[in-house]
Short mmCIF file of C-alpha atoms in Angstrom, two decimals:
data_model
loop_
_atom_site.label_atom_id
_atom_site.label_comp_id
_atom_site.label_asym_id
_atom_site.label_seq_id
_atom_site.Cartn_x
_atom_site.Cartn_y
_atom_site.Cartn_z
CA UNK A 1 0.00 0.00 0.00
CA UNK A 2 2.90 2.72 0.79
CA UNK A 3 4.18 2.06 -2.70
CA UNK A 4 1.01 2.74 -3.92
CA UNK A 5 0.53 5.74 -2.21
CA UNK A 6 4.66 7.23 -2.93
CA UNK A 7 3.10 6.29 -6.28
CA UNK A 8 0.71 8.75 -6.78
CA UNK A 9 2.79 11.29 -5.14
CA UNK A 10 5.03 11.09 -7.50
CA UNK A 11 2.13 11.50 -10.31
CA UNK A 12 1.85 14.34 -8.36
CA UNK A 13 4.99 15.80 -8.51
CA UNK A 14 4.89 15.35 -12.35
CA UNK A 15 1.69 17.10 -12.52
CA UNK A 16 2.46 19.48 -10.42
CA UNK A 17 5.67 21.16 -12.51
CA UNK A 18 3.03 21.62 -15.07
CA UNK A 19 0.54 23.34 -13.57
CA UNK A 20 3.52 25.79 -11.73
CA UNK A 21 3.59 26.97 -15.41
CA UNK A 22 -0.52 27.28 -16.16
CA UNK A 23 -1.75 30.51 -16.56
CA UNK A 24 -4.51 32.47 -14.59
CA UNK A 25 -6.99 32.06 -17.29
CA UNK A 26 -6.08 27.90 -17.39
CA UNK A 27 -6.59 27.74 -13.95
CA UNK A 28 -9.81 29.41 -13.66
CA UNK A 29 -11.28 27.75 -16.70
CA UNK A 30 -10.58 24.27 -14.72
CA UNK A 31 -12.23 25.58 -11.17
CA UNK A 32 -15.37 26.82 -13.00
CA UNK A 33 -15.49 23.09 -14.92
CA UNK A 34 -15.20 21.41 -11.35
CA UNK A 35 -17.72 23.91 -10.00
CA UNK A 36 -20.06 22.97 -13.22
CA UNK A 37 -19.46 19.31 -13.01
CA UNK A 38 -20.29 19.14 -9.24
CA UNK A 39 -23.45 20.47 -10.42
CA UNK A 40 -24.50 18.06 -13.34
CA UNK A 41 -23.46 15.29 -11.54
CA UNK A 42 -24.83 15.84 -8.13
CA UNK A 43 -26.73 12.92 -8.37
CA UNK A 44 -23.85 10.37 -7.93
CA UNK A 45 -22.27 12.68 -5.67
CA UNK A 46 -25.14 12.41 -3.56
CA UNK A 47 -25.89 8.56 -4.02
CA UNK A 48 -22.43 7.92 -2.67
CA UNK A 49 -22.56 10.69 0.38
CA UNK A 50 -26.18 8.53 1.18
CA UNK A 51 -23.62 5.35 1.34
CA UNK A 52 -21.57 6.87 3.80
CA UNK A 53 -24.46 8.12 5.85
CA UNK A 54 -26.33 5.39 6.14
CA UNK A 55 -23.09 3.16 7.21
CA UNK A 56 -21.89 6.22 10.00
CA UNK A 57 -25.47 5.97 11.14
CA UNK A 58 -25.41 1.80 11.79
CA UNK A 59 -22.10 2.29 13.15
CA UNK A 60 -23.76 4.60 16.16
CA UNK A 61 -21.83 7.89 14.71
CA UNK A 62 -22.62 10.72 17.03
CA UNK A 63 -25.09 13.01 15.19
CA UNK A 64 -22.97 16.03 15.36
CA UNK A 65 -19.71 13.94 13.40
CA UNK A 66 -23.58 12.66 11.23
CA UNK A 67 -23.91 16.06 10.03
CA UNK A 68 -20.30 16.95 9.58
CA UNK A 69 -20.73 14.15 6.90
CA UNK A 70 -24.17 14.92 5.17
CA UNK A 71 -23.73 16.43 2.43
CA UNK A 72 -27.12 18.39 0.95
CA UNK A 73 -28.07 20.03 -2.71
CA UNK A 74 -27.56 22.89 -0.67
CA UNK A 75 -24.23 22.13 0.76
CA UNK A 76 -23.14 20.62 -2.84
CA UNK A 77 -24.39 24.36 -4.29
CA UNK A 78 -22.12 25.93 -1.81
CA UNK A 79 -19.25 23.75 -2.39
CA UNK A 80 -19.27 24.79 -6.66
CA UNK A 81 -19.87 28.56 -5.30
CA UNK A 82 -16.80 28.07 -3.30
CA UNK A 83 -15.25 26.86 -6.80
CA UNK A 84 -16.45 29.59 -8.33
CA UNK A 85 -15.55 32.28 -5.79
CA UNK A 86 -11.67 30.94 -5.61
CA UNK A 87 -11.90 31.49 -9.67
CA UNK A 88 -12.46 35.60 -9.31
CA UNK A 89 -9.99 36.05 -6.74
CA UNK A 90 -6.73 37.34 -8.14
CA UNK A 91 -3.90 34.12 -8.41
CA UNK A 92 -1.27 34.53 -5.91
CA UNK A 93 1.28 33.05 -8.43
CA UNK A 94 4.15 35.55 -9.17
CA UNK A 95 2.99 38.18 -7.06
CA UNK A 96 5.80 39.84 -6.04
CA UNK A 97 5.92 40.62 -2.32
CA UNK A 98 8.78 42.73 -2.40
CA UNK A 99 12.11 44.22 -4.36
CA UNK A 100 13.85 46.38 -6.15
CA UNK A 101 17.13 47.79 -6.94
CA UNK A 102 20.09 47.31 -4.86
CA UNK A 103 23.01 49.74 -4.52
CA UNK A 104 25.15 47.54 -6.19
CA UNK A 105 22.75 47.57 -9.18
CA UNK A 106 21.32 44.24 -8.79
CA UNK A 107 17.53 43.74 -9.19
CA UNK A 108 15.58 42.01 -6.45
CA UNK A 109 12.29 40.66 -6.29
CA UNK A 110 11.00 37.73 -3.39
CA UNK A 111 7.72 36.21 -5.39
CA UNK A 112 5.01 33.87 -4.41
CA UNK A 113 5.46 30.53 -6.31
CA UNK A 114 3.71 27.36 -5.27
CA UNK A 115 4.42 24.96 -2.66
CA UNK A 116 4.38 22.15 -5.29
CA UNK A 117 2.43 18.76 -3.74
CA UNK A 118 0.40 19.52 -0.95
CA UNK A 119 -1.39 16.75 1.19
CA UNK A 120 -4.08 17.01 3.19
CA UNK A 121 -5.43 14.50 5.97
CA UNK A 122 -8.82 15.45 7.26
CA UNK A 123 -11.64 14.02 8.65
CA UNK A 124 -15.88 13.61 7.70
CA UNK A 125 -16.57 16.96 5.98
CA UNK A 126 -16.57 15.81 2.25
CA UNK A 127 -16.76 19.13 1.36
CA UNK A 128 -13.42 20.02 2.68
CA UNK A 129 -12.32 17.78 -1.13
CA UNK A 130 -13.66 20.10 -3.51
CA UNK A 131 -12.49 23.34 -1.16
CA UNK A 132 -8.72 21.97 -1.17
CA UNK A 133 -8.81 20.81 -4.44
CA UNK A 134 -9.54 24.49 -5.81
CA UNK A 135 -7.42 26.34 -3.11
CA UNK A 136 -4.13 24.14 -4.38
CA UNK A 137 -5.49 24.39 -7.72
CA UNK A 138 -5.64 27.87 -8.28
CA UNK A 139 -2.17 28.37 -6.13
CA UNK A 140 -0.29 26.11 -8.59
CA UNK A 141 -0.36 23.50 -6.09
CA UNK A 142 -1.52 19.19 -7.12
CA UNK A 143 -3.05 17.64 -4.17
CA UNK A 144 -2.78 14.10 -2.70
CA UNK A 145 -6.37 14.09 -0.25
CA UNK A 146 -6.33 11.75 2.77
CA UNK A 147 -9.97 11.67 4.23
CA UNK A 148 -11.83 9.20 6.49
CA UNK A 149 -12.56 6.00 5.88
CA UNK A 150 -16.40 7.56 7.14
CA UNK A 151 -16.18 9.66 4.13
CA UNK A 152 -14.98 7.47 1.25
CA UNK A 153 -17.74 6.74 -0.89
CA UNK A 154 -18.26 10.57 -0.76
CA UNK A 155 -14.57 11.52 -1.70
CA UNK A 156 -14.14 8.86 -4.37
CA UNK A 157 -17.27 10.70 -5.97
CA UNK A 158 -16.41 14.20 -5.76
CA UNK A 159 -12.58 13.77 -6.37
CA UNK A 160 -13.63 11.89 -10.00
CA UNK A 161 -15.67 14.49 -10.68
CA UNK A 162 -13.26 16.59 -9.94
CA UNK A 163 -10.43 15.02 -11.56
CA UNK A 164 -12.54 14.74 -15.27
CA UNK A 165 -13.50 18.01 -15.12
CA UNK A 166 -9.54 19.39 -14.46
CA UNK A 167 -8.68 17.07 -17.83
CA UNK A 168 -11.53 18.77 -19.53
CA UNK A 169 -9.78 22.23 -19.25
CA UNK A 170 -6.38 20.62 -20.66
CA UNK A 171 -5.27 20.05 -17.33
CA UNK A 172 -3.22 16.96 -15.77
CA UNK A 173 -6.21 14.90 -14.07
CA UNK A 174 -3.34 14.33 -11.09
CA UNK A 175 -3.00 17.48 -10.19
CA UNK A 176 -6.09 15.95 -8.03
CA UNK A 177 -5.64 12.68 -6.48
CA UNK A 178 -7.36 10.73 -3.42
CA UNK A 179 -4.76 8.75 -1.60
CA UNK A 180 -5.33 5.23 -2.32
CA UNK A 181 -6.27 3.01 0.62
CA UNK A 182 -8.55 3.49 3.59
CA UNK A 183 -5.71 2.09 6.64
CA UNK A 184 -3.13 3.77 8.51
CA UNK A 185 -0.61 2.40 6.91
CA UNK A 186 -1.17 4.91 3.62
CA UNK A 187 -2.08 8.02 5.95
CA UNK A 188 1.77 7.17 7.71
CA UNK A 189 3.43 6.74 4.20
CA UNK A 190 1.80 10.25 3.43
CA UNK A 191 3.20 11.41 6.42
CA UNK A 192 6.47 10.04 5.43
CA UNK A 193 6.94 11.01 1.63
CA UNK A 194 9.37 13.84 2.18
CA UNK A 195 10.54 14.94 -1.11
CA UNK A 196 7.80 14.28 -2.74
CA UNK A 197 5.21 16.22 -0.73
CA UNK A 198 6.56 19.21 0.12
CA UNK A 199 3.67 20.11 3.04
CA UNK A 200 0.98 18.30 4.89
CA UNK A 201 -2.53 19.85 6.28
CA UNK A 202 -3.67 17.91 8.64
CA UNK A 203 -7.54 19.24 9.14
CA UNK A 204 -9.97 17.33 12.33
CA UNK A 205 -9.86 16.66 15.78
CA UNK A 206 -6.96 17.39 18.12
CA UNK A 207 -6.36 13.43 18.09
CA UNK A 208 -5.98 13.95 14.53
CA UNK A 209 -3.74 16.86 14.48
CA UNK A 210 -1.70 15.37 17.37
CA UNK A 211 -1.00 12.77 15.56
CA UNK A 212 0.10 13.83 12.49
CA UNK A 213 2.25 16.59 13.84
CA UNK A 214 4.36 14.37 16.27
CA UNK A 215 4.77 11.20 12.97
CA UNK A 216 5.48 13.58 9.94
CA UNK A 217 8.53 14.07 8.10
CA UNK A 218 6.87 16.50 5.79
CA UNK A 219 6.31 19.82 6.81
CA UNK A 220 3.01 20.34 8.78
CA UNK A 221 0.99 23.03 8.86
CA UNK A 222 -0.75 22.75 11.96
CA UNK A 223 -4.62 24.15 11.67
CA UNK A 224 -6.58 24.04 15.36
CA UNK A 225 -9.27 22.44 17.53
CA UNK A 226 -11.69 25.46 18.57
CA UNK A 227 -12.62 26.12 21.78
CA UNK A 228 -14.30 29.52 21.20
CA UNK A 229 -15.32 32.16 23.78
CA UNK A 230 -17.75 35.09 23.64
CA UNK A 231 -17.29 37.33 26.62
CA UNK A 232 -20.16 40.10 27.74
CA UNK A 233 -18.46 42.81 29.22
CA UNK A 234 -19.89 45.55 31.74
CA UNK A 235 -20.14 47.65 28.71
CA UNK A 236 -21.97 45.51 26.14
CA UNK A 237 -25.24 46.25 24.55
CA UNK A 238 -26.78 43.35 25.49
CA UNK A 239 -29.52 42.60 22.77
CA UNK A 240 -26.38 42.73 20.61
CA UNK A 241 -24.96 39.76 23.29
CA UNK A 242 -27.70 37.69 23.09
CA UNK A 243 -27.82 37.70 19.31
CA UNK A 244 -23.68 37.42 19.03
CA UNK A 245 -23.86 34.19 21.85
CA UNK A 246 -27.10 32.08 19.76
CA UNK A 247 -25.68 32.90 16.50
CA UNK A 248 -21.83 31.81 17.47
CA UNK A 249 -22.91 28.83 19.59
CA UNK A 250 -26.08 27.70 18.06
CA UNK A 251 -26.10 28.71 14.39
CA UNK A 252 -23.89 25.81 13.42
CA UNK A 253 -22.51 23.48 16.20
CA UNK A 254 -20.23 21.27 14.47
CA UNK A 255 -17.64 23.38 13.27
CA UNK A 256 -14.55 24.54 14.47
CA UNK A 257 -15.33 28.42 14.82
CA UNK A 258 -18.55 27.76 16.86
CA UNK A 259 -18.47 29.39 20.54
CA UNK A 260 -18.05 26.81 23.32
CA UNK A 261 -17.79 28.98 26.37
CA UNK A 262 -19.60 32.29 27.36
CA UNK A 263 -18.21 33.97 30.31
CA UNK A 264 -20.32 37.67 31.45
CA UNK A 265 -18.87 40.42 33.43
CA UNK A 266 -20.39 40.67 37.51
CA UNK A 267 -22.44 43.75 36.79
CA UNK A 268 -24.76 42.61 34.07
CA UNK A 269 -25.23 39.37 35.13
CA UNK A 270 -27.93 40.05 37.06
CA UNK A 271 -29.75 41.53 34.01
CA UNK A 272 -28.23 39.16 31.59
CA UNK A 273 -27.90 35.49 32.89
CA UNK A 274 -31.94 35.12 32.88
CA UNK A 275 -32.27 36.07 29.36
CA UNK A 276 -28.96 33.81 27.91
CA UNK A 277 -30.32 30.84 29.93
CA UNK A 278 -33.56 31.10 28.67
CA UNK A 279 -32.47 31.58 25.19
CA UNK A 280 -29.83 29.11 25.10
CA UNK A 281 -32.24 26.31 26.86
CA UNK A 282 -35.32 27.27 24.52
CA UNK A 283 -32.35 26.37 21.36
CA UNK A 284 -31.83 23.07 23.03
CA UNK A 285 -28.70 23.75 24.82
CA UNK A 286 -27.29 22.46 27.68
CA UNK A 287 -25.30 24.94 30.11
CA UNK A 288 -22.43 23.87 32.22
CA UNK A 289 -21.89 26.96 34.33
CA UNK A 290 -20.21 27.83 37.71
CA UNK A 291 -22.43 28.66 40.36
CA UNK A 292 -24.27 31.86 39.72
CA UNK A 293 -25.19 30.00 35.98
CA UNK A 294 -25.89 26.72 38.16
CA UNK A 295 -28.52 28.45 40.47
CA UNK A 296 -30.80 28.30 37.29
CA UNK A 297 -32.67 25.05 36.36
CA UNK A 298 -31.27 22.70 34.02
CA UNK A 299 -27.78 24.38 33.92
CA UNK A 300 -25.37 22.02 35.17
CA UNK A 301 -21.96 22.54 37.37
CA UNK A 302 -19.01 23.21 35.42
CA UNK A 303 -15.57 21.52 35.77
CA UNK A 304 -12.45 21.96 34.52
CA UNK A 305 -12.97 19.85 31.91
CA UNK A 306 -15.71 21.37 30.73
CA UNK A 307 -13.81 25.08 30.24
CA UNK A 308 -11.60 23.12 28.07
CA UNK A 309 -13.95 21.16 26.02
CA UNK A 310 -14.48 21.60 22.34
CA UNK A 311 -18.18 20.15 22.50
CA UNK A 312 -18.83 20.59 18.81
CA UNK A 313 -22.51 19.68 19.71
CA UNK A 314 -25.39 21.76 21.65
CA UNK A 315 -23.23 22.45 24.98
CA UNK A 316 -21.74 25.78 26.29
CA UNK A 317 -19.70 26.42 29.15
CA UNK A 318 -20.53 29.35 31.19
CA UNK A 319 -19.07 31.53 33.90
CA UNK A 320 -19.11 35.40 35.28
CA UNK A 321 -16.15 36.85 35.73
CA UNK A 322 -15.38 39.92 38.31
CA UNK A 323 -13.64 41.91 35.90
CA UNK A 324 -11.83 42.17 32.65
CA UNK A 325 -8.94 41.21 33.51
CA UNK A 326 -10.14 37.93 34.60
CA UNK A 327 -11.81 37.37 31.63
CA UNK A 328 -8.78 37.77 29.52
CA UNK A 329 -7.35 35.40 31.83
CA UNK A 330 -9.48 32.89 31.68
CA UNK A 331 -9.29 33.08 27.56
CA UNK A 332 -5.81 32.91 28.52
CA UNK A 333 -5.73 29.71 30.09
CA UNK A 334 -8.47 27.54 28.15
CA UNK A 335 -9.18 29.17 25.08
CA UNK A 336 -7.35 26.91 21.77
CA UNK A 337 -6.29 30.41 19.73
CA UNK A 338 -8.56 29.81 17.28
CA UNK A 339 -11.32 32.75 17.76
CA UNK A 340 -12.46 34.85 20.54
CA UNK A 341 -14.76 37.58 20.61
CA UNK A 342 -15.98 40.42 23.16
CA UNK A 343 -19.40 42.43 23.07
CA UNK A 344 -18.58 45.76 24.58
CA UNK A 345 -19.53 49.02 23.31
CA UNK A 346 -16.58 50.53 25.28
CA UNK A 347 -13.29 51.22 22.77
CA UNK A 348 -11.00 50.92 25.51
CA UNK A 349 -12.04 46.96 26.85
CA UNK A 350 -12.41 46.05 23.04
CA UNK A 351 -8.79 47.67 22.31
CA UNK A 352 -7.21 45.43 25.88
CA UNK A 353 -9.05 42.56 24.66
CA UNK A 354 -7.70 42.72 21.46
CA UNK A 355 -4.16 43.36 22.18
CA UNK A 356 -4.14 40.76 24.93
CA UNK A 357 -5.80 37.66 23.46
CA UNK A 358 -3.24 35.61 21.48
CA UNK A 359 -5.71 33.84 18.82
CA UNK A 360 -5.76 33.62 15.20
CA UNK A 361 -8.83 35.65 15.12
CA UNK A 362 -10.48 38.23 17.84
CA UNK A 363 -13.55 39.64 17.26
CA UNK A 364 -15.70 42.45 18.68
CA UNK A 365 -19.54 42.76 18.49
CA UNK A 366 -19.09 40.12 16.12
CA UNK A 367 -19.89 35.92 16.63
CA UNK A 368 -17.03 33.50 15.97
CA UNK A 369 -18.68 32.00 13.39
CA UNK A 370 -17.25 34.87 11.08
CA UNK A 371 -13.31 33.55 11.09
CA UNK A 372 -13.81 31.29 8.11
CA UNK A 373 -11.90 32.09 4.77
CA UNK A 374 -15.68 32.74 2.82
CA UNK A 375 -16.94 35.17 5.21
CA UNK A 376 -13.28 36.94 5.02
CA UNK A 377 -13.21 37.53 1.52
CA UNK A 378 -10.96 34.68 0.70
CA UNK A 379 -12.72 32.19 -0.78
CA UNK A 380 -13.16 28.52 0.24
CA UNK A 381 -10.91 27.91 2.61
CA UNK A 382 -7.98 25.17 3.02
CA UNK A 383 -8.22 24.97 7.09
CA UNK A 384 -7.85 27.23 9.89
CA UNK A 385 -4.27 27.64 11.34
CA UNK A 386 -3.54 28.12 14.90
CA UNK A 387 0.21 28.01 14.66
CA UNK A 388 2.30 31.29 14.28
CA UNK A 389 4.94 29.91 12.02
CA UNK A 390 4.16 30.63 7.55
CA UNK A 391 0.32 31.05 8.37
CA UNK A 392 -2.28 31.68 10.87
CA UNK A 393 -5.60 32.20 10.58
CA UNK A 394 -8.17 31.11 7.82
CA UNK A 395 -5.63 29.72 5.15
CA UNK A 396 -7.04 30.85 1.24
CA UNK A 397 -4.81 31.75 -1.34
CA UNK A 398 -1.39 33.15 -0.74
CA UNK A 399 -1.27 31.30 2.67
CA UNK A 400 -0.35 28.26 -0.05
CA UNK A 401 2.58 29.76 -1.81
CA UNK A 402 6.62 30.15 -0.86
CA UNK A 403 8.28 32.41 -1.90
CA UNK A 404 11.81 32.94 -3.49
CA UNK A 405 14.25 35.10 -4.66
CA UNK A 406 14.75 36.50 -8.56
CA UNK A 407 18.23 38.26 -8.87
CA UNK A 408 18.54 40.09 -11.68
CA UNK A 409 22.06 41.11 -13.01
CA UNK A 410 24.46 42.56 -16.04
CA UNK A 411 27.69 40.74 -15.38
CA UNK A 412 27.53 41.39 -11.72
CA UNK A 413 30.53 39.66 -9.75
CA UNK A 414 31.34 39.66 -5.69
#
């Protein structure tokens, strides 16, 4: 199986020097046939995503990791819009980040160029195929996808889709490949193929990411698990709160960027704890709060576990906090650094809060939800990094190029 596997990364490779070379207009035509194809063939895409379904479901799959997996017409429409949206944005490839002319009369220039083969290890989310297969795509990048076993009817359907409609536009079908085999064993000789794939993405659960990080040889780029807090301060408006706090924990549970633990400053808890009970309850969720959220029914005590839980599901955390500072504190000590957000109305709290948070993303008077590379204007995403090293953040276009140097001379000796 590894051979098979160091195989098609070497297809890869091959492919890959190729489309380095495409130009803009190549690469867009190719995203907009994916995005067209997902859409005439939807049927089988959905046939096989009912396959998968249907087998997580027998197998006692937790509904939340259920719906991570469903894909809809819906979803399927927002996965070719995706396509589509990656095709108007402007191609990263031989941007030129900086330069110019030394004293010695040398030109300079540092520009983007592609990574080269990028893998990607990820788990449920079938959609997460068709997003990385445009993001390396359109970045000059083939890409070797590793999903779950949960998800392989779905991926072998999308990615042949995917891979006809890239030969349609004149491109190399393998600049899109699925990893072959459904064991470990292929996920570790992914892991392993240094030289051939020049960077991994590994895009799940912290097991997952864990895991991947501490067995590579290729280069990781680490995204995050997302334990997400919206804090009320003394100075929030707090219809805006309650709106922020259902939309970021309720809106969509599954996903990284949802909130998982609400903390509200001492002075408007009085007024505010009644109503964010209520509201969260009457959405079906359950509240594990310290002991001014426990004195209301159905909330239950919080432990320590709890303020560190990524629940992913309909369960919030919940605590007031004396001050500021403490609330920063506690983001301090539990949050992931993936995104944070404060409802305040007062510049100076939103300014500490921002400054003092270290996450990929801080937000204010805003839900969590928003750090996603869509909503920021970047197109489908590629993953979410919480690292601090290359990327960080939601990771679209030039977040998947190098750079390097062009010297330009005229006989120039040193």
């Amino acid at each position: 199986m590894s051979e098979d596997v160091l195989d098609a990364a070497r297809r890869a490779r091959e492919a890959s020097h190729g489309l380095a070379l495409a130009t803009r207009v190549e690469k867009d035509a190719a995203l907009l046939a994916m995005a067209e194809a997902l859409l005439a063939r939807w049927s089988e895409v959905l046939d096989a995503n009912t396959e998968d379904v249907a087998r997580a479901e027998a197998d006692g799959t937790p509904a939340n990791i259920v719906d991570r997996l469903r894909l809809t017409p819906q979803r399927l429409e927002d996965m070719a819009r995706g396509l589509r949206e990656v095709a108007a944005l402007p191609d990263p490839v031989g941007e030129v980040v900086r330069g110019g002319i030394l004293a010695n009369g040398l030109e300079l220039r540092q520009v983007r160029v592609p990574f080269g083969v990028v893998g990607m290890i990820y788990e449920a989310r079938p959609n997460v195929t068709a997003d990385a297969a445009g993001i390396c795509l359109k970045s000059g990048n083939a890409v070797l996808l590793r999903g779950s076993s949960s998800a392989r009817s779905s991926n072998a359907a999308i990615v042949a889709v995917l891979r006809d409609a890239a030969a349609s536009a004149g491109l190399d079908a393998d600049v899109v490949q699925l990893v072959p085999g459904d064991t470990h064993d292929s996920v570790k000789a992914l892991m392993q193929a240094r030289g051939l794939v020049d960077v991994l993405i590994p895009r799940g659960g912290a097991q997952l990411i864990s895991s991947v990080v501490e067995q590579a040889s290729v280069p990781v780029i680490e995204t995050g698990v997302g334990n997400c807090h919206v804090y009320v301060d003394r100075a929030a408006d707090l219809d805006k709160a309650l709106a922020i706090v259902l939309n970021a924990k309720t809106q969509r549970t599954s996903v990284c960027n949802a909130a998982e633990s609400l903390l509200v400053h001492a002075d408007v808890a009085e007024e505010f704890l009644p109503r964010v009970v209520a509201a969260l309850q009457e959405a079906g969720v359950t509240i594990h709060g310290d002991e001014a959220f426990a004195a209301y029914d159905g909330v239950l005590p919080a432990t320590d576990a709890d303020w560190g839980e990524e629940y992913l599901s309909l369960d919030i955390s919940a605590r007031v906090v004396p001050e500021l500072d403490e609330a920063i504190a506690h983001v301090r000590r539990w949050s992931s650094q993936h995104s944070d957000a404060i409802v305040t109305e007062d510049q100076r709290a939103a300014r500490r809060f921002t400054a003092e948070v270290d996450s990929a993303a801080v937000l204010v008077n805003a839900s969590t939800r928003f750090t996603d590379g869509a909503e920021f204007g970047f197109g489908a995403e590629i993953g979410i990094s919480t690292q601090k090293l290359h990327a960080r953040g939601p990771m679209g276009l030039p977040e998947m190029t190098s750079t390097k140097y062009v010297v330009v001379g005229d006989g120039h000796v040193r």
